[in-house]
Amino acid sequence: HAAAMCKGHPEICPSSDCPQPLNPASDATLPVLKGLFEDLTGGERGSGLFFDNMMHLGGDEVNTDCWTKTPSVAKWLADRNMTADDGYLYMVSHVQAIAHAQGRDVIGWEEIWNHFGTKLDKSTIIQQWLPGSSAAKEATAAGYRVIWSTDGVWYLDGLKVTWETMYQQEPCDGIPDSACENLVIGGGGEMWGETADASDVLQTIWPRMAAIGERLWSPRTVNDTAAAAPRLGYFRCLLNRRGIPAAPPTNDVARTAPAGPGSCYAQ
């Protein structure tokens, strides 16, 4: 993602043949990001092209090899007695500060928690996504807010993940009720686009996203898939009547066609 910015702003990338992550040693990097954010936020809370007050800054799957392989960046780190991971924290902290100054609450993928833990600004919202992760439990125990969207169970591009599996997840497992109520602020069904386009994205999302939605607004004890199945089937048909091509919830593979003819309510 960062490499895409090198076309317009090559001065903020480590080098032309090793373009990402963005260059922490360049005096241009943070001002360019500040200007970009101002275009998006209007520079203040509740304003801008995207006036929602939450801003996701990523931070996942960061590979800092380009920093250590680029002499100018490696020297900048060494001069400050910083490792590449220290540089990663430097960028996370400074970019978050830009977003905070423009009135935004910052979300980051769980890798920033796994790397830096309580070194992060206490207002940081951690989004758990790695399978088998305990980031939500650990971060809430330290007083951080979290969003739960674990891959393998709530990733909608996982076409063989059934709605039943999605419905039975509990984002607050291992988290005390008080922390669940105050620090687990939500969850997400993530729809990545590598295998979807306009021809199939809606039937990939729906109706399984509805199972995630009901799970999030329901008490922990509401997880009976047999009780939920009629509601989900009805909702899928309602979506179809409204022109949204939601796939049958009984499919073994999401977004495939019905197994045979018949009423929407029987598919």
PDB file of C-alpha atoms in Angstrom:
ATOM      1  CA  HIS A   1       0.000   0.000   0.000  1.00  0.00           C
ATOM      2  CA  ALA A   2       2.707   2.451   0.972  1.00  0.00           C
ATOM      3  CA  ALA A   3       4.574   1.755  -2.271  1.00  0.00           C
ATOM      4  CA  ALA A   4       1.684   3.235  -4.254  1.00  0.00           C
ATOM      5  CA  MET A   5       2.571   6.649  -2.826  1.00  0.00           C
ATOM      6  CA  CYS A   6       6.066   6.498  -4.338  1.00  0.00           C
ATOM      7  CA  LYS A   7       4.754   7.393  -7.788  1.00  0.00           C
ATOM      8  CA  GLY A   8       3.632  10.823  -6.656  1.00  0.00           C
ATOM      9  CA  HIS A   9       6.050  11.303  -3.765  1.00  0.00           C
ATOM     10  CA  PRO A  10       9.248   9.318  -4.343  1.00  0.00           C
ATOM     11  CA  GLU A  11      10.939  11.402  -1.647  1.00  0.00           C
ATOM     12  CA  ILE A  12       8.980   9.614   1.113  1.00  0.00           C
ATOM     13  CA  CYS A  13      10.022   6.078   0.091  1.00  0.00           C
ATOM     14  CA  PRO A  14      13.323   4.399   1.053  1.00  0.00           C
ATOM     15  CA  SER A  15      14.410   3.849  -2.568  1.00  0.00           C
ATOM     16  CA  SER A  16      12.968   3.210  -6.007  1.00  0.00           C
ATOM     17  CA  ASP A  17      13.680  -0.510  -5.842  1.00  0.00           C
ATOM     18  CA  CYS A  18      12.755  -0.939  -2.163  1.00  0.00           C
ATOM     19  CA  PRO A  19       9.766   1.344  -1.715  1.00  0.00           C
ATOM     20  CA  GLN A  20       8.068   0.382   1.548  1.00  0.00           C
ATOM     21  CA  PRO A  21       7.425   0.995   4.421  1.00  0.00           C
ATOM     22  CA  LEU A  22       7.519   4.778   4.081  1.00  0.00           C
ATOM     23  CA  ASN A  23      10.826   6.400   4.902  1.00  0.00           C
ATOM     24  CA  PRO A  24      11.095   7.540   8.543  1.00  0.00           C
ATOM     25  CA  ALA A  25      14.400   9.304   7.761  1.00  0.00           C
ATOM     26  CA  SER A  26      12.900  11.676   5.200  1.00  0.00           C
ATOM     27  CA  ASP A  27      11.819  15.105   6.430  1.00  0.00           C
ATOM     28  CA  ALA A  28       9.062  14.987   3.823  1.00  0.00           C
ATOM     29  CA  THR A  29       7.250  11.845   5.017  1.00  0.00           C
ATOM     30  CA  LEU A  30       5.238  13.155   7.955  1.00  0.00           C
ATOM     31  CA  PRO A  31       4.272  16.473   6.257  1.00  0.00           C
ATOM     32  CA  VAL A  32       2.982  14.564   3.218  1.00  0.00           C
ATOM     33  CA  LEU A  33       0.893  12.328   5.479  1.00  0.00           C
ATOM     34  CA  LYS A  34      -0.349  15.363   7.417  1.00  0.00           C
ATOM     35  CA  GLY A  35      -1.538  16.972   4.186  1.00  0.00           C
ATOM     36  CA  LEU A  36      -3.192  13.764   3.000  1.00  0.00           C
ATOM     37  CA  PHE A  37      -4.991  13.368   6.312  1.00  0.00           C
ATOM     38  CA  GLU A  38      -6.192  16.978   6.169  1.00  0.00           C
ATOM     39  CA  ASP A  39      -7.777  16.272   2.790  1.00  0.00           C
ATOM     40  CA  LEU A  40      -9.621  13.346   4.352  1.00  0.00           C
ATOM     41  CA  THR A  41     -10.514  14.817   7.746  1.00  0.00           C
ATOM     42  CA  GLY A  42     -10.842  18.535   7.127  1.00  0.00           C
ATOM     43  CA  GLY A  43      -8.365  18.950   9.972  1.00  0.00           C
ATOM     44  CA  GLU A  44     -10.935  18.679  12.739  1.00  0.00           C
ATOM     45  CA  ARG A  45     -13.371  16.302  14.359  1.00  0.00           C
ATOM     46  CA  GLY A  46     -16.557  15.519  12.430  1.00  0.00           C
ATOM     47  CA  SER A  47     -15.344  17.193   9.249  1.00  0.00           C
ATOM     48  CA  GLY A  48     -13.740  16.371   5.905  1.00  0.00           C
ATOM     49  CA  LEU A  49     -14.425  13.944   3.083  1.00  0.00           C
ATOM     50  CA  PHE A  50     -14.722  11.160   5.666  1.00  0.00           C
ATOM     51  CA  PHE A  51     -16.336  12.792   8.676  1.00  0.00           C
ATOM     52  CA  ASP A  52     -16.484   9.680  10.835  1.00  0.00           C
ATOM     53  CA  ASN A  53     -14.263  10.274  13.846  1.00  0.00           C
ATOM     54  CA  MET A  54     -12.495   6.909  13.670  1.00  0.00           C
ATOM     55  CA  MET A  55      -9.519   6.443  11.369  1.00  0.00           C
ATOM     56  CA  HIS A  56      -7.855   3.107  10.635  1.00  0.00           C
ATOM     57  CA  LEU A  57      -4.108   3.451  10.181  1.00  0.00           C
ATOM     58  CA  GLY A  58      -3.302  -0.187   9.462  1.00  0.00           C
ATOM     59  CA  GLY A  59       0.045  -1.278  10.851  1.00  0.00           C
ATOM     60  CA  ASP A  60      -0.249  -4.947   9.925  1.00  0.00           C
ATOM     61  CA  GLU A  61       2.236  -7.184   8.135  1.00  0.00           C
ATOM     62  CA  VAL A  62       4.948  -4.519   8.202  1.00  0.00           C
ATOM     63  CA  ASN A  63       8.267  -5.714   6.798  1.00  0.00           C
ATOM     64  CA  THR A  64      11.076  -3.308   7.689  1.00  0.00           C
ATOM     65  CA  ASP A  65      13.759  -4.965   5.533  1.00  0.00           C
ATOM     66  CA  CYS A  66      13.844  -1.965   3.182  1.00  0.00           C
ATOM     67  CA  TRP A  67      14.913   0.243   6.072  1.00  0.00           C
ATOM     68  CA  THR A  68      17.876  -1.918   7.012  1.00  0.00           C
ATOM     69  CA  LYS A  69      18.853  -2.445   3.354  1.00  0.00           C
ATOM     70  CA  THR A  70      18.747   1.247   2.427  1.00  0.00           C
ATOM     71  CA  PRO A  71      21.966   2.939   3.624  1.00  0.00           C
ATOM     72  CA  SER A  72      20.422   6.340   4.375  1.00  0.00           C
ATOM     73  CA  VAL A  73      17.611   4.863   6.463  1.00  0.00           C
ATOM     74  CA  ALA A  74      19.920   2.391   8.204  1.00  0.00           C
ATOM     75  CA  LYS A  75      22.220   5.297   9.135  1.00  0.00           C
ATOM     76  CA  TRP A  76      19.279   7.354  10.443  1.00  0.00           C
ATOM     77  CA  LEU A  77      18.285   4.455  12.687  1.00  0.00           C
ATOM     78  CA  ALA A  78      21.852   3.832  13.860  1.00  0.00           C
ATOM     79  CA  ASP A  79      22.441   7.511  14.622  1.00  0.00           C
ATOM     80  CA  ARG A  80      19.469   7.372  16.992  1.00  0.00           C
ATOM     81  CA  ASN A  81      20.432   4.002  18.461  1.00  0.00           C
ATOM     82  CA  MET A  82      17.190   2.580  17.041  1.00  0.00           C
ATOM     83  CA  THR A  83      16.411  -0.862  15.711  1.00  0.00           C
ATOM     84  CA  ALA A  84      14.088  -1.305  12.735  1.00  0.00           C
ATOM     85  CA  ASP A  85      11.338  -2.184  15.238  1.00  0.00           C
ATOM     86  CA  ASP A  86      12.020   1.075  17.061  1.00  0.00           C
ATOM     87  CA  GLY A  87      11.562   2.810  13.715  1.00  0.00           C
ATOM     88  CA  TYR A  88       8.250   1.019  13.306  1.00  0.00           C
ATOM     89  CA  LEU A  89       7.090   2.368  16.697  1.00  0.00           C
ATOM     90  CA  TYR A  90       8.380   5.837  15.752  1.00  0.00           C
ATOM     91  CA  MET A  91       6.221   5.847  12.623  1.00  0.00           C
ATOM     92  CA  VAL A  92       3.164   4.416  14.371  1.00  0.00           C
ATOM     93  CA  SER A  93       3.396   7.001  17.161  1.00  0.00           C
ATOM     94  CA  HIS A  94       4.009  10.008  14.921  1.00  0.00           C
ATOM     95  CA  VAL A  95       1.333   9.108  12.380  1.00  0.00           C
ATOM     96  CA  GLN A  96      -1.154   8.504  15.180  1.00  0.00           C
ATOM     97  CA  ALA A  97      -0.306  11.926  16.595  1.00  0.00           C
ATOM     98  CA  ILE A  98      -1.168  13.521  13.238  1.00  0.00           C
ATOM     99  CA  ALA A  99      -4.555  11.786  13.209  1.00  0.00           C
ATOM    100  CA  HIS A 100      -5.235  12.709  16.852  1.00  0.00           C
ATOM    101  CA  ALA A 101      -4.440  16.358  16.122  1.00  0.00           C
ATOM    102  CA  GLN A 102      -7.112  16.257  13.418  1.00  0.00           C
ATOM    103  CA  GLY A 103      -9.762  14.950  15.802  1.00  0.00           C
ATOM    104  CA  ARG A 104      -9.622  11.264  14.938  1.00  0.00           C
ATOM    105  CA  ASP A 105      -9.678   8.195  17.177  1.00  0.00           C
ATOM    106  CA  VAL A 106      -7.109   5.771  15.817  1.00  0.00           C
ATOM    107  CA  ILE A 107      -7.551   2.062  15.050  1.00  0.00           C
ATOM    108  CA  GLY A 108      -4.647  -0.241  14.253  1.00  0.00           C
ATOM    109  CA  TRP A 109      -4.307  -3.912  13.422  1.00  0.00           C
ATOM    110  CA  GLU A 110      -3.198  -6.140  16.253  1.00  0.00           C
ATOM    111  CA  GLU A 111       0.424  -6.347  15.106  1.00  0.00           C
ATOM    112  CA  ILE A 112       1.059  -2.944  16.659  1.00  0.00           C
ATOM    113  CA  TRP A 113      -0.138  -4.390  19.981  1.00  0.00           C
ATOM    114  CA  ASN A 114       1.896  -7.564  19.517  1.00  0.00           C
ATOM    115  CA  HIS A 115       5.016  -5.484  18.845  1.00  0.00           C
ATOM    116  CA  PHE A 116       4.602  -2.583  21.248  1.00  0.00           C
ATOM    117  CA  GLY A 117       1.906  -3.367  23.816  1.00  0.00           C
ATOM    118  CA  THR A 118       1.466  -0.615  26.387  1.00  0.00           C
ATOM    119  CA  LYS A 119       4.026   1.621  24.646  1.00  0.00           C
ATOM    120  CA  LEU A 120       1.095   2.585  22.404  1.00  0.00           C
ATOM    121  CA  ASP A 121      -0.976   5.647  23.175  1.00  0.00           C
ATOM    122  CA  LYS A 122      -3.703   4.518  25.586  1.00  0.00           C
ATOM    123  CA  SER A 123      -6.422   5.786  23.227  1.00  0.00           C
ATOM    124  CA  THR A 124      -5.351   3.350  20.475  1.00  0.00           C
ATOM    125  CA  ILE A 125      -8.069   0.914  19.405  1.00  0.00           C
ATOM    126  CA  ILE A 126      -6.652  -2.538  18.656  1.00  0.00           C
ATOM    127  CA  GLN A 127      -8.297  -4.645  15.948  1.00  0.00           C
ATOM    128  CA  GLN A 128      -7.754  -8.361  16.502  1.00  0.00           C
ATOM    129  CA  TRP A 129      -7.571 -10.428  13.326  1.00  0.00           C
ATOM    130  CA  LEU A 130      -4.942 -13.167  13.598  1.00  0.00           C
ATOM    131  CA  PRO A 131      -6.336 -16.718  14.059  1.00  0.00           C
ATOM    132  CA  GLY A 132      -5.961 -17.965  17.610  1.00  0.00           C
ATOM    133  CA  SER A 133      -4.993 -14.512  18.838  1.00  0.00           C
ATOM    134  CA  SER A 134      -5.293 -13.391  22.445  1.00  0.00           C
ATOM    135  CA  ALA A 135      -4.773  -9.708  21.588  1.00  0.00           C
ATOM    136  CA  ALA A 136      -8.321  -8.696  22.584  1.00  0.00           C
ATOM    137  CA  LYS A 137      -7.982 -10.348  25.974  1.00  0.00           C
ATOM    138  CA  GLU A 138      -4.525  -8.875  26.606  1.00  0.00           C
ATOM    139  CA  ALA A 139      -5.306  -5.376  25.348  1.00  0.00           C
ATOM    140  CA  THR A 140      -8.536  -5.029  27.332  1.00  0.00           C
ATOM    141  CA  ALA A 141      -6.735  -6.260  30.453  1.00  0.00           C
ATOM    142  CA  ALA A 142      -4.368  -3.317  29.947  1.00  0.00           C
ATOM    143  CA  GLY A 143      -7.280  -0.899  29.477  1.00  0.00           C
ATOM    144  CA  TYR A 144      -7.214  -0.571  25.686  1.00  0.00           C
ATOM    145  CA  ARG A 145     -10.297  -0.651  23.487  1.00  0.00           C
ATOM    146  CA  VAL A 146     -10.575  -3.422  20.907  1.00  0.00           C
ATOM    147  CA  ILE A 147     -12.456  -4.508  17.787  1.00  0.00           C
ATOM    148  CA  TRP A 148     -12.831  -8.236  17.103  1.00  0.00           C
ATOM    149  CA  SER A 149     -12.664  -9.594  13.535  1.00  0.00           C
ATOM    150  CA  THR A 150     -10.702 -12.814  13.655  1.00  0.00           C
ATOM    151  CA  ASP A 151      -9.611 -14.388  10.370  1.00  0.00           C
ATOM    152  CA  GLY A 152     -10.871 -17.926   9.778  1.00  0.00           C
ATOM    153  CA  VAL A 153     -14.194 -17.259  11.488  1.00  0.00           C
ATOM    154  CA  TRP A 154     -15.244 -13.689  10.595  1.00  0.00           C
ATOM    155  CA  TYR A 155     -13.464 -13.098   7.298  1.00  0.00           C
ATOM    156  CA  LEU A 156     -16.157 -13.085   4.631  1.00  0.00           C
ATOM    157  CA  ASP A 157     -13.738 -13.997   1.855  1.00  0.00           C
ATOM    158  CA  GLY A 158     -13.383 -17.360   3.594  1.00  0.00           C
ATOM    159  CA  LEU A 159     -15.981 -18.962   1.350  1.00  0.00           C
ATOM    160  CA  LYS A 160     -16.200 -22.210   3.297  1.00  0.00           C
ATOM    161  CA  VAL A 161     -16.815 -20.519   6.640  1.00  0.00           C
ATOM    162  CA  THR A 162     -20.494 -21.102   7.353  1.00  0.00           C
ATOM    163  CA  TRP A 163     -22.853 -18.631   8.930  1.00  0.00           C
ATOM    164  CA  GLU A 164     -23.236 -21.068  11.825  1.00  0.00           C
ATOM    165  CA  THR A 165     -19.516 -20.814  12.593  1.00  0.00           C
ATOM    166  CA  MET A 166     -19.722 -17.031  12.415  1.00  0.00           C
ATOM    167  CA  TYR A 167     -22.767 -16.945  14.679  1.00  0.00           C
ATOM    168  CA  GLN A 168     -21.177 -19.065  17.390  1.00  0.00           C
ATOM    169  CA  GLN A 169     -18.134 -16.845  17.942  1.00  0.00           C
ATOM    170  CA  GLU A 170     -17.876 -14.889  21.176  1.00  0.00           C
ATOM    171  CA  PRO A 171     -15.640 -11.803  21.010  1.00  0.00           C
ATOM    172  CA  CYS A 172     -15.649 -11.512  24.800  1.00  0.00           C
ATOM    173  CA  ASP A 173     -14.385 -15.016  25.588  1.00  0.00           C
ATOM    174  CA  GLY A 174     -11.948 -14.714  28.472  1.00  0.00           C
ATOM    175  CA  ILE A 175     -12.803 -11.041  28.993  1.00  0.00           C
ATOM    176  CA  PRO A 176     -14.658  -9.911  32.153  1.00  0.00           C
ATOM    177  CA  ASP A 177     -18.147  -8.505  31.668  1.00  0.00           C
ATOM    178  CA  SER A 178     -17.111  -4.991  32.697  1.00  0.00           C
ATOM    179  CA  ALA A 179     -14.288  -4.926  30.131  1.00  0.00           C
ATOM    180  CA  CYS A 180     -16.554  -6.462  27.495  1.00  0.00           C
ATOM    181  CA  GLU A 181     -19.122  -3.724  28.004  1.00  0.00           C
ATOM    182  CA  ASN A 182     -16.663  -0.841  28.070  1.00  0.00           C
ATOM    183  CA  LEU A 183     -13.665  -1.867  25.990  1.00  0.00           C
ATOM    184  CA  VAL A 184     -14.858  -4.317  23.324  1.00  0.00           C
ATOM    185  CA  ILE A 185     -16.418  -1.619  21.173  1.00  0.00           C
ATOM    186  CA  GLY A 186     -17.453  -3.789  18.233  1.00  0.00           C
ATOM    187  CA  GLY A 187     -16.454  -6.249  15.585  1.00  0.00           C
ATOM    188  CA  GLY A 188     -16.228  -6.640  11.864  1.00  0.00           C
ATOM    189  CA  GLY A 189     -16.859  -9.096   9.092  1.00  0.00           C
ATOM    190  CA  GLU A 190     -13.925  -8.365   6.803  1.00  0.00           C
ATOM    191  CA  MET A 191     -14.515  -8.579   3.049  1.00  0.00           C
ATOM    192  CA  TRP A 192     -11.222  -8.659   1.154  1.00  0.00           C
ATOM    193  CA  GLY A 193     -11.363  -8.257  -2.598  1.00  0.00           C
ATOM    194  CA  GLU A 194      -8.757 -10.599  -4.060  1.00  0.00           C
ATOM    195  CA  THR A 195     -11.417 -13.041  -5.294  1.00  0.00           C
ATOM    196  CA  ALA A 196     -14.443 -10.763  -5.588  1.00  0.00           C
ATOM    197  CA  ASP A 197     -15.670  -8.017  -7.879  1.00  0.00           C
ATOM    198  CA  ALA A 198     -18.953  -6.304  -8.693  1.00  0.00           C
ATOM    199  CA  SER A 199     -20.356  -9.588 -10.048  1.00  0.00           C
ATOM    200  CA  ASP A 200     -20.216 -11.486  -6.743  1.00  0.00           C
ATOM    201  CA  VAL A 201     -19.285  -9.263  -3.806  1.00  0.00           C
ATOM    202  CA  LEU A 202     -22.795  -8.800  -2.408  1.00  0.00           C
ATOM    203  CA  GLN A 203     -23.637 -12.497  -2.358  1.00  0.00           C
ATOM    204  CA  THR A 204     -20.268 -13.117  -0.702  1.00  0.00           C
ATOM    205  CA  ILE A 205     -21.109 -10.677   2.093  1.00  0.00           C
ATOM    206  CA  TRP A 206     -24.800 -11.516   2.534  1.00  0.00           C
ATOM    207  CA  PRO A 207     -26.433 -13.129   4.384  1.00  0.00           C
ATOM    208  CA  ARG A 208     -23.444 -14.211   6.502  1.00  0.00           C
ATOM    209  CA  MET A 209     -22.745 -10.646   7.605  1.00  0.00           C
ATOM    210  CA  ALA A 210     -26.170 -10.638   9.238  1.00  0.00           C
ATOM    211  CA  ALA A 211     -25.103 -13.564  11.433  1.00  0.00           C
ATOM    212  CA  ILE A 212     -22.111 -11.516  12.600  1.00  0.00           C
ATOM    213  CA  GLY A 213     -24.358  -8.511  13.196  1.00  0.00           C
ATOM    214  CA  GLU A 214     -26.806 -10.437  15.378  1.00  0.00           C
ATOM    215  CA  ARG A 215     -23.926 -11.994  17.313  1.00  0.00           C
ATOM    216  CA  LEU A 216     -22.519  -8.551  18.086  1.00  0.00           C
ATOM    217  CA  TRP A 217     -25.727  -7.015  19.370  1.00  0.00           C
ATOM    218  CA  SER A 218     -26.821 -10.094  21.322  1.00  0.00           C
ATOM    219  CA  PRO A 219     -25.934 -11.247  24.844  1.00  0.00           C
ATOM    220  CA  ARG A 220     -23.299 -13.953  25.171  1.00  0.00           C
ATOM    221  CA  THR A 221     -25.995 -16.556  25.829  1.00  0.00           C
ATOM    222  CA  VAL A 222     -27.729 -15.996  22.471  1.00  0.00           C
ATOM    223  CA  ASN A 223     -25.820 -18.406  20.215  1.00  0.00           C
ATOM    224  CA  ASP A 224     -28.339 -21.073  19.180  1.00  0.00           C
ATOM    225  CA  THR A 225     -27.982 -21.537  15.420  1.00  0.00           C
ATOM    226  CA  ALA A 226     -31.181 -23.595  15.215  1.00  0.00           C
ATOM    227  CA  ALA A 227     -33.155 -20.690  16.665  1.00  0.00           C
ATOM    228  CA  ALA A 228     -31.386 -18.179  14.432  1.00  0.00           C
ATOM    229  CA  ALA A 229     -31.764 -20.120  11.168  1.00  0.00           C
ATOM    230  CA  PRO A 230     -35.395 -19.108  10.418  1.00  0.00           C
ATOM    231  CA  ARG A 231     -34.572 -15.439  11.062  1.00  0.00           C
ATOM    232  CA  LEU A 232     -31.546 -15.576   8.779  1.00  0.00           C
ATOM    233  CA  GLY A 233     -33.526 -17.322   6.034  1.00  0.00           C
ATOM    234  CA  TYR A 234     -36.263 -14.718   6.229  1.00  0.00           C
ATOM    235  CA  PHE A 235     -33.739 -11.894   6.190  1.00  0.00           C
ATOM    236  CA  ARG A 236     -32.021 -13.328   3.125  1.00  0.00           C
ATOM    237  CA  CYS A 237     -35.343 -13.374   1.261  1.00  0.00           C
ATOM    238  CA  LEU A 238     -36.054  -9.816   2.379  1.00  0.00           C
ATOM    239  CA  LEU A 239     -32.702  -8.746   0.938  1.00  0.00           C
ATOM    240  CA  ASN A 240     -33.546 -10.486  -2.349  1.00  0.00           C
ATOM    241  CA  ARG A 241     -36.903  -8.695  -2.547  1.00  0.00           C
ATOM    242  CA  ARG A 242     -35.055  -5.406  -2.080  1.00  0.00           C
ATOM    243  CA  GLY A 243     -32.710  -6.157  -4.949  1.00  0.00           C
ATOM    244  CA  ILE A 244     -29.696  -7.350  -2.952  1.00  0.00           C
ATOM    245  CA  PRO A 245     -28.435 -10.690  -4.322  1.00  0.00           C
ATOM    246  CA  ALA A 246     -27.875 -12.447  -0.999  1.00  0.00           C
ATOM    247  CA  ALA A 247     -26.917 -16.097  -1.466  1.00  0.00           C
ATOM    248  CA  PRO A 248     -28.741 -19.030   0.151  1.00  0.00           C
ATOM    249  CA  PRO A 249     -27.571 -19.447   3.767  1.00  0.00           C
ATOM    250  CA  THR A 250     -27.487 -23.247   3.431  1.00  0.00           C
ATOM    251  CA  ASN A 251     -24.738 -23.253   0.777  1.00  0.00           C
ATOM    252  CA  ASP A 252     -21.623 -25.282   1.543  1.00  0.00           C
ATOM    253  CA  VAL A 253     -19.636 -22.569  -0.256  1.00  0.00           C
ATOM    254  CA  ALA A 254     -20.671 -18.944   0.106  1.00  0.00           C
ATOM    255  CA  ARG A 255     -22.061 -17.033  -2.908  1.00  0.00           C
ATOM    256  CA  THR A 256     -22.912 -20.166  -4.936  1.00  0.00           C
ATOM    257  CA  ALA A 257     -26.309 -20.594  -6.580  1.00  0.00           C
ATOM    258  CA  PRO A 258     -29.213 -22.477  -4.995  1.00  0.00           C
ATOM    259  CA  ALA A 259     -28.992 -26.253  -5.200  1.00  0.00           C
ATOM    260  CA  GLY A 260     -32.302 -26.399  -7.056  1.00  0.00           C
ATOM    261  CA  PRO A 261     -35.575 -24.603  -7.830  1.00  0.00           C
ATOM    262  CA  GLY A 262     -38.052 -23.550  -5.205  1.00  0.00           C
ATOM    263  CA  SER A 263     -39.101 -20.773  -2.900  1.00  0.00           C
ATOM    264  CA  CYS A 264     -36.486 -18.474  -1.452  1.00  0.00           C
ATOM    265  CA  TYR A 265     -37.660 -19.611   1.988  1.00  0.00           C
ATOM    266  CA  ALA A 266     -36.785 -23.242   1.176  1.00  0.00           C
ATOM    267  CA  GLN A 267     -33.291 -22.633  -0.186  1.00  0.00           C
TER     268      GLN A 267
END
